[in-house]
Structure formats: structure tokens, C-alpha cells
Amino acid sequence: MGERLKIGISACFSHPDPDRPFFRGKTLQYVEQSMVHWLQSAGALPLMIPSPEGDTKRGDVTLDDYADLLDGLVLEGGADVWPGSYGETPLQPEWSGDRIRDEYEIALTRAFVARDKPVLGICRGLQVLNVAFGGTLYQDIGTQVPEALTHRNREVYDQNFHTIAFVPRTRLATLYGDPLSAKVNSIHHQAIKDLAPGFSVEARSTDDGVVEAVRREGRPYVAAVQWHPEFHDPADRTLLPGGPLLDDFLTAARATRHR
Ligand code: MN
């Protein structure tokens, strides 16, 4: 199978919290296990990319060093995007998001794209990519798109599902054999408002039109989905399998090795 692809995963941040019973006052950078296992399911070697920035910064390692080393980047799910990243102020304090992570992930994206290496965004990652390339977000779907479905349900978390419709003849539709619709999980309360220039929509939520998948035109591969394919139980045949999406991303990563 050749040398394993080295795929960087952007870190999630747990910022210092004086009320936390463990690592009080410390910044944690971490990855979520199912993301690692999803990438490993295809034989890739996932590696978390730790941010070199922060109050304990030492030395001169940069994100460019990681982008040189790795074959592709996955932007992981997690906290909201800071509205300031797309020129707005938070409508509610709880929608302030994670500015530090935004800056880190936007810089990571630029480093990979500059090297013509592929970037795949998952959930928050879709929102970060849209913002990084000049788009905007709804800060809260429930408030700003009141006719929309419930795209996040705190009680059932990753067991909240809805259907999506693929935009015909897009790359994503082709990968999945142009089905009319598919069922995916939904754990987001932010969504794309203005699509970034140079991007196209590849799937929408069937009932309300909320954007669920996007792709940047041209090279390198930059694509994202609003659902979490890594959370889908492969045994549940009613859910859209993650394999075709992952394989296409990894094929793009492998291609950049042989230019
Ligand atoms: Mn959704």
C-alpha cells in the first residue's frame, strides 16, 4: 500500500478554566478519538497539529513546518467561530466562539493551500473554511433562520439526523452515485450565510435549504461537510457512509506527493 499518508488534524482547545478540577489554569489541545479512528480506517496516519502560539510559547516552530511535513489537513469539529472573524459582533455572549482557534485554523488552512495540499473541513471546519475565504455565517440558525429544522439538539447530541439533497453533477453527488437524498447527523447551530467567493454548494438540508456541503473551485482540494461522518455508525445502513468522501480526500493527498 506504500507509505502511509500523514494527515494533520487541527487541535480542539480547552482554554484555562479556574473552575475545572483538572489542569486548572492550563490550555489543553486535543483531538476527538472518532476522528483519529475514521482516518485510520482508511490506513492514513493521523497526527494532531499543536498550535505553537500561546502564553507558554517557546522556540520558533511554525505551522508552516507542519504543512511541509504533512500530506493533508482535516479541520475538526468543535466550538463556534468567533463572529469577528467575518466582521460581526456576537449577538449573544454565548455565541462568541473561539477566536484563538479561528486564527490558528485559518493560518493552518493558508499554509496547506499555499503548498497545494488538500484541506477537508468537518462541521466547524466547514464554517472556518467559508470564513477563511471571505464568506459569512449565521451566528444561530434558530434565531436567524426561524423556519429551519433543529440542526442541533443538546439532548440527543449525535443522534439528531436530517436528510440532505445533493446538488446534481457536483463532485460530492458523483462520489455518492447521484442519489436523491441521504441521512446525516446534525450537531451545529451555525451555518453558512454568504458563501465564500469561488466556492460552490454541493448539498443542502432537504427541508430548509441550509448549506450542508461546499467545495472550492480549482486547486488544491478544499471541501467541507456540515455533518460528522466520523460519528456515523458504519453498521447503520440508513446513514450516509463516510468512506467515499474520505477516500476522495486521501486520493487528493496522495496526488500531491507525486507532482
Ligand atoms: Mn444540519
Short mmCIF file of C-alpha atoms and ligand atoms in Angstrom, two decimals:
data_model
loop_
_atom_site.label_atom_id
_atom_site.label_comp_id
_atom_site.label_asym_id
_atom_site.label_seq_id
_atom_site.Cartn_x
_atom_site.Cartn_y
_atom_site.Cartn_z
CA MET A 1 0.00 0.00 0.00
CA GLY A 2 3.08 2.23 0.06
CA GLU A 3 3.99 4.72 2.70
CA ARG A 4 1.07 5.82 4.87
CA LEU A 5 -0.38 9.25 4.24
CA LYS A 6 0.34 11.68 7.08
CA ILE A 7 -2.83 13.66 7.73
CA GLY A 8 -2.80 16.59 10.13
CA ILE A 9 -5.81 17.15 12.39
CA SER A 10 -6.40 20.63 13.76
CA ALA A 11 -6.47 20.73 17.55
CA CYS A 12 -9.51 21.44 19.70
CA PHE A 13 -8.79 23.87 22.54
CA SER A 14 -9.86 23.73 26.15
CA HIS A 15 -8.85 27.16 27.40
CA PRO A 16 -7.80 27.82 31.02
CA ASP A 17 -10.76 27.47 33.38
CA PRO A 18 -10.34 28.25 37.10
CA ASP A 19 -13.35 26.06 37.90
CA ARG A 20 -12.00 22.94 36.20
CA PRO A 21 -10.96 20.21 38.66
CA PHE A 22 -8.06 19.09 36.48
CA PHE A 23 -5.32 21.04 34.63
CA ARG A 24 -6.66 24.20 36.25
CA GLY A 25 -5.28 27.28 34.51
CA LYS A 26 -3.76 25.22 31.70
CA THR A 27 -4.54 25.22 27.99
CA LEU A 28 -5.35 21.77 26.61
CA GLN A 29 -5.03 20.96 22.92
CA TYR A 30 -6.66 17.68 21.95
CA VAL A 31 -8.30 15.59 19.23
CA GLU A 32 -11.51 13.63 19.37
CA GLN A 33 -10.93 9.86 19.18
CA SER A 34 -13.50 9.03 16.49
CA MET A 35 -11.82 11.46 14.08
CA VAL A 36 -8.49 9.67 14.56
CA HIS A 37 -10.12 6.28 14.10
CA TRP A 38 -12.03 7.40 11.00
CA LEU A 39 -8.77 8.44 9.30
CA GLN A 40 -7.04 5.26 10.46
CA SER A 41 -9.90 3.21 8.98
CA ALA A 42 -8.52 4.12 5.55
CA GLY A 43 -4.91 3.37 6.51
CA ALA A 44 -3.87 7.00 6.97
CA LEU A 45 -1.62 8.12 9.82
CA PRO A 46 -3.38 10.99 11.62
CA LEU A 47 -1.28 13.45 13.60
CA MET A 48 -2.55 16.35 15.67
CA ILE A 49 -1.03 19.70 14.74
CA PRO A 50 -0.42 21.52 18.03
CA SER A 51 -0.57 25.29 17.88
CA PRO A 52 2.84 26.83 18.62
CA GLU A 53 1.13 30.03 19.86
CA GLY A 54 0.05 30.78 23.42
CA ASP A 55 1.28 32.01 26.79
CA THR A 56 3.86 29.23 27.14
CA LYS A 57 5.30 29.69 23.62
CA ARG A 58 8.95 28.74 23.24
CA GLY A 59 11.13 28.50 20.18
CA ASP A 60 10.48 29.17 16.52
CA VAL A 61 8.44 26.19 15.24
CA THR A 62 5.66 27.38 12.92
CA LEU A 63 2.56 25.92 11.30
CA ASP A 64 4.49 26.08 8.02
CA ASP A 65 6.83 23.42 9.42
CA TYR A 66 3.84 21.09 9.90
CA ALA A 67 2.39 21.91 6.50
CA ASP A 68 5.75 20.97 4.94
CA LEU A 69 5.71 17.62 6.76
CA LEU A 70 2.09 16.51 6.27
CA ASP A 71 0.14 15.42 3.18
CA GLY A 72 -3.25 16.96 4.03
CA LEU A 73 -5.28 18.72 6.70
CA VAL A 74 -8.57 17.92 8.42
CA LEU A 75 -10.24 20.80 10.25
CA GLU A 76 -12.04 19.16 13.15
CA GLY A 77 -15.42 19.99 14.64
CA GLY A 78 -15.84 21.91 17.87
CA ALA A 79 -16.51 25.39 19.18
CA ASP A 80 -18.33 28.15 17.31
CA VAL A 81 -16.46 30.52 15.01
CA TRP A 82 -15.91 33.99 16.52
CA PRO A 83 -18.23 36.41 14.67
CA GLY A 84 -15.36 38.92 14.48
CA SER A 85 -13.68 36.52 12.06
CA TYR A 86 -16.31 37.58 9.49
CA GLY A 87 -16.76 41.19 10.60
CA GLU A 88 -19.69 40.84 13.02
CA THR A 89 -20.09 41.22 16.76
CA PRO A 90 -21.64 38.37 18.79
CA LEU A 91 -25.43 38.75 19.04
CA GLN A 92 -25.33 36.83 22.34
CA PRO A 93 -22.32 36.35 24.67
CA GLU A 94 -22.65 32.56 24.34
CA TRP A 95 -22.13 32.86 20.57
CA SER A 96 -18.68 34.45 20.96
CA GLY A 97 -16.93 31.30 19.72
CA ASP A 98 -13.19 30.63 19.90
CA ARG A 99 -11.14 33.43 18.36
CA ILE A 100 -7.83 31.78 19.21
CA ARG A 101 -8.79 28.58 17.41
CA ASP A 102 -10.13 30.57 14.42
CA GLU A 103 -6.81 32.34 13.96
CA TYR A 104 -4.87 29.08 14.31
CA GLU A 105 -7.08 27.15 11.87
CA ILE A 106 -7.22 29.96 9.28
CA ALA A 107 -3.40 30.18 9.38
CA LEU A 108 -3.20 26.37 9.04
CA THR A 109 -5.53 26.45 6.04
CA ARG A 110 -3.42 29.11 4.34
CA ALA A 111 -0.24 27.10 4.98
CA PHE A 112 -1.66 23.92 3.38
CA VAL A 113 -3.33 25.69 0.46
CA ALA A 114 -0.09 27.59 -0.26
CA ARG A 115 1.61 24.19 -0.63
CA ASP A 116 -1.17 22.85 -2.88
CA LYS A 117 -2.11 20.29 -0.17
CA PRO A 118 -5.75 19.28 0.40
CA VAL A 119 -7.97 20.53 3.23
CA LEU A 120 -11.14 18.77 4.43
CA GLY A 121 -13.44 20.61 6.85
CA ILE A 122 -15.84 18.82 9.20
CA CYS A 123 -18.71 20.75 10.84
CA ARG A 124 -16.93 23.75 12.41
CA GLY A 125 -14.27 23.11 9.73
CA LEU A 126 -16.84 23.95 7.03
CA GLN A 127 -17.59 27.22 8.78
CA VAL A 128 -13.89 28.06 9.23
CA LEU A 129 -13.17 27.42 5.54
CA ASN A 130 -16.09 29.59 4.43
CA VAL A 131 -14.88 32.42 6.67
CA ALA A 132 -11.19 31.95 5.74
CA PHE A 133 -12.08 32.53 2.08
CA GLY A 134 -14.36 35.53 2.65
CA GLY A 135 -17.81 34.13 3.49
CA THR A 136 -20.07 34.78 6.48
CA LEU A 137 -22.14 32.69 8.91
CA TYR A 138 -25.45 32.70 10.71
CA GLN A 139 -24.48 33.02 14.37
CA ASP A 140 -27.52 30.98 15.39
CA ILE A 141 -29.77 29.17 12.92
CA GLY A 142 -32.72 29.08 15.31
CA THR A 143 -32.78 32.88 15.66
CA GLN A 144 -31.73 33.96 12.19
CA VAL A 145 -33.42 31.25 10.10
CA PRO A 146 -36.51 30.60 12.25
CA GLU A 147 -38.18 28.35 9.68
CA ALA A 148 -35.21 25.97 9.74
CA LEU A 149 -35.12 22.50 11.27
CA THR A 150 -33.43 21.83 14.59
CA HIS A 151 -29.84 21.35 13.43
CA ARG A 152 -28.56 20.86 16.97
CA ASN A 153 -30.31 19.08 19.80
CA ARG A 154 -28.32 19.09 23.03
CA GLU A 155 -30.36 16.21 24.49
CA VAL A 156 -29.72 13.67 21.74
CA TYR A 157 -26.41 15.19 20.52
CA ASP A 158 -25.04 12.97 17.74
CA GLN A 159 -28.37 11.15 17.35
CA ASN A 160 -30.01 14.20 15.72
CA PHE A 161 -30.46 13.48 11.99
CA HIS A 162 -31.98 15.05 8.90
CA THR A 163 -31.85 14.42 5.19
CA ILE A 164 -29.68 16.25 2.69
CA ALA A 165 -30.09 16.64 -1.06
CA PHE A 166 -27.00 16.61 -3.24
CA VAL A 167 -26.66 19.28 -5.90
CA PRO A 168 -26.68 17.22 -9.13
CA ARG A 169 -23.41 16.73 -11.00
CA THR A 170 -21.24 18.12 -8.20
CA ARG A 171 -18.18 16.15 -7.11
CA LEU A 172 -19.95 15.01 -3.94
CA ALA A 173 -23.04 13.85 -5.83
CA THR A 174 -20.82 11.92 -8.21
CA LEU A 175 -18.90 10.27 -5.36
CA TYR A 176 -22.16 9.03 -3.88
CA GLY A 177 -23.63 7.95 -7.20
CA ASP A 178 -26.08 10.83 -7.55
CA PRO A 179 -28.68 9.66 -5.01
CA LEU A 180 -31.61 12.00 -4.49
CA SER A 181 -31.01 12.31 -0.78
CA ALA A 182 -29.20 10.84 2.21
CA LYS A 183 -29.47 10.93 6.01
CA VAL A 184 -26.74 12.59 8.09
CA ASN A 185 -26.25 13.72 11.67
CA SER A 186 -26.59 17.40 12.56
CA ILE A 187 -24.81 18.96 15.54
CA HIS A 188 -24.44 22.61 14.55
CA HIS A 189 -26.31 25.82 15.31
CA GLN A 190 -24.21 27.99 12.98
CA ALA A 191 -24.44 27.74 9.20
CA ILE A 192 -23.24 29.47 6.05
CA LYS A 193 -24.97 32.79 5.33
CA ASP A 194 -22.92 34.24 2.45
CA LEU A 195 -20.94 31.62 0.57
CA ALA A 196 -17.24 32.43 0.10
CA PRO A 197 -16.27 33.63 -3.39
CA GLY A 198 -15.02 30.73 -5.51
CA PHE A 199 -16.99 28.13 -3.54
CA SER A 200 -19.96 26.08 -4.68
CA VAL A 201 -22.66 24.32 -2.67
CA GLU A 202 -22.73 20.53 -3.08
CA ALA A 203 -25.52 19.59 -0.65
CA ARG A 204 -28.31 21.27 1.29
CA SER A 205 -30.62 20.22 4.09
CA THR A 206 -33.69 18.95 2.27
CA ASP A 207 -36.39 20.70 4.26
CA ASP A 208 -34.90 24.15 4.82
CA GLY A 209 -32.07 24.65 2.32
CA VAL A 210 -29.33 25.08 4.96
CA VAL A 211 -25.93 24.55 3.30
CA GLU A 212 -24.51 21.15 4.28
CA ALA A 213 -21.52 20.69 1.91
CA VAL A 214 -19.25 23.02 -0.07
CA ARG A 215 -16.19 22.85 -2.29
CA ARG A 216 -13.72 25.45 -3.53
CA GLU A 217 -13.26 25.55 -7.26
CA GLY A 218 -9.85 24.78 -8.70
CA ARG A 219 -6.78 23.50 -6.85
CA PRO A 220 -5.92 22.40 -4.30
CA TYR A 221 -8.72 20.24 -2.91
CA VAL A 222 -10.69 22.32 -0.36
CA ALA A 223 -14.03 20.77 0.59
CA ALA A 224 -16.19 20.53 3.69
CA VAL A 225 -19.32 18.98 5.13
CA GLN A 226 -21.53 20.27 7.91
CA TRP A 227 -22.19 16.79 9.34
CA HIS A 228 -19.76 14.50 11.20
CA PRO A 229 -19.06 11.43 9.01
CA GLU A 230 -16.74 10.12 11.74
CA PHE A 231 -19.70 9.81 14.12
CA HIS A 232 -21.78 7.68 11.76
CA ASP A 233 -22.02 4.05 12.86
CA PRO A 234 -20.80 2.07 9.80
CA ALA A 235 -23.28 -0.67 10.75
CA ASP A 236 -26.22 1.72 10.34
CA ARG A 237 -27.04 1.40 6.66
CA THR A 238 -29.59 4.22 6.82
CA LEU A 239 -26.79 6.80 7.27
CA LEU A 240 -24.55 8.23 4.53
CA PRO A 241 -21.23 6.33 4.67
CA GLY A 242 -18.10 8.44 5.14
CA GLY A 243 -15.86 6.24 3.00
CA PRO A 244 -16.33 7.85 -0.43
CA LEU A 245 -15.69 11.35 0.98
CA LEU A 246 -12.62 10.18 2.90
CA ASP A 247 -11.19 8.18 0.01
CA ASP A 248 -11.53 11.15 -2.34
CA PHE A 249 -9.72 13.43 0.12
CA LEU A 250 -6.94 10.88 0.63
CA THR A 251 -6.58 10.41 -3.13
CA ALA A 252 -6.02 14.16 -3.41
CA ALA A 253 -3.46 13.97 -0.59
CA ARG A 254 -1.62 11.12 -2.32
CA ALA A 255 -1.59 13.01 -5.61
CA THR A 256 0.26 15.94 -4.06
CA ARG A 257 3.14 13.56 -3.23
CA HIS A 258 3.74 12.71 -6.86
CA ARG A 259 3.71 16.08 -8.55
MN MN B 1 -27.57 20.12 9.63
#
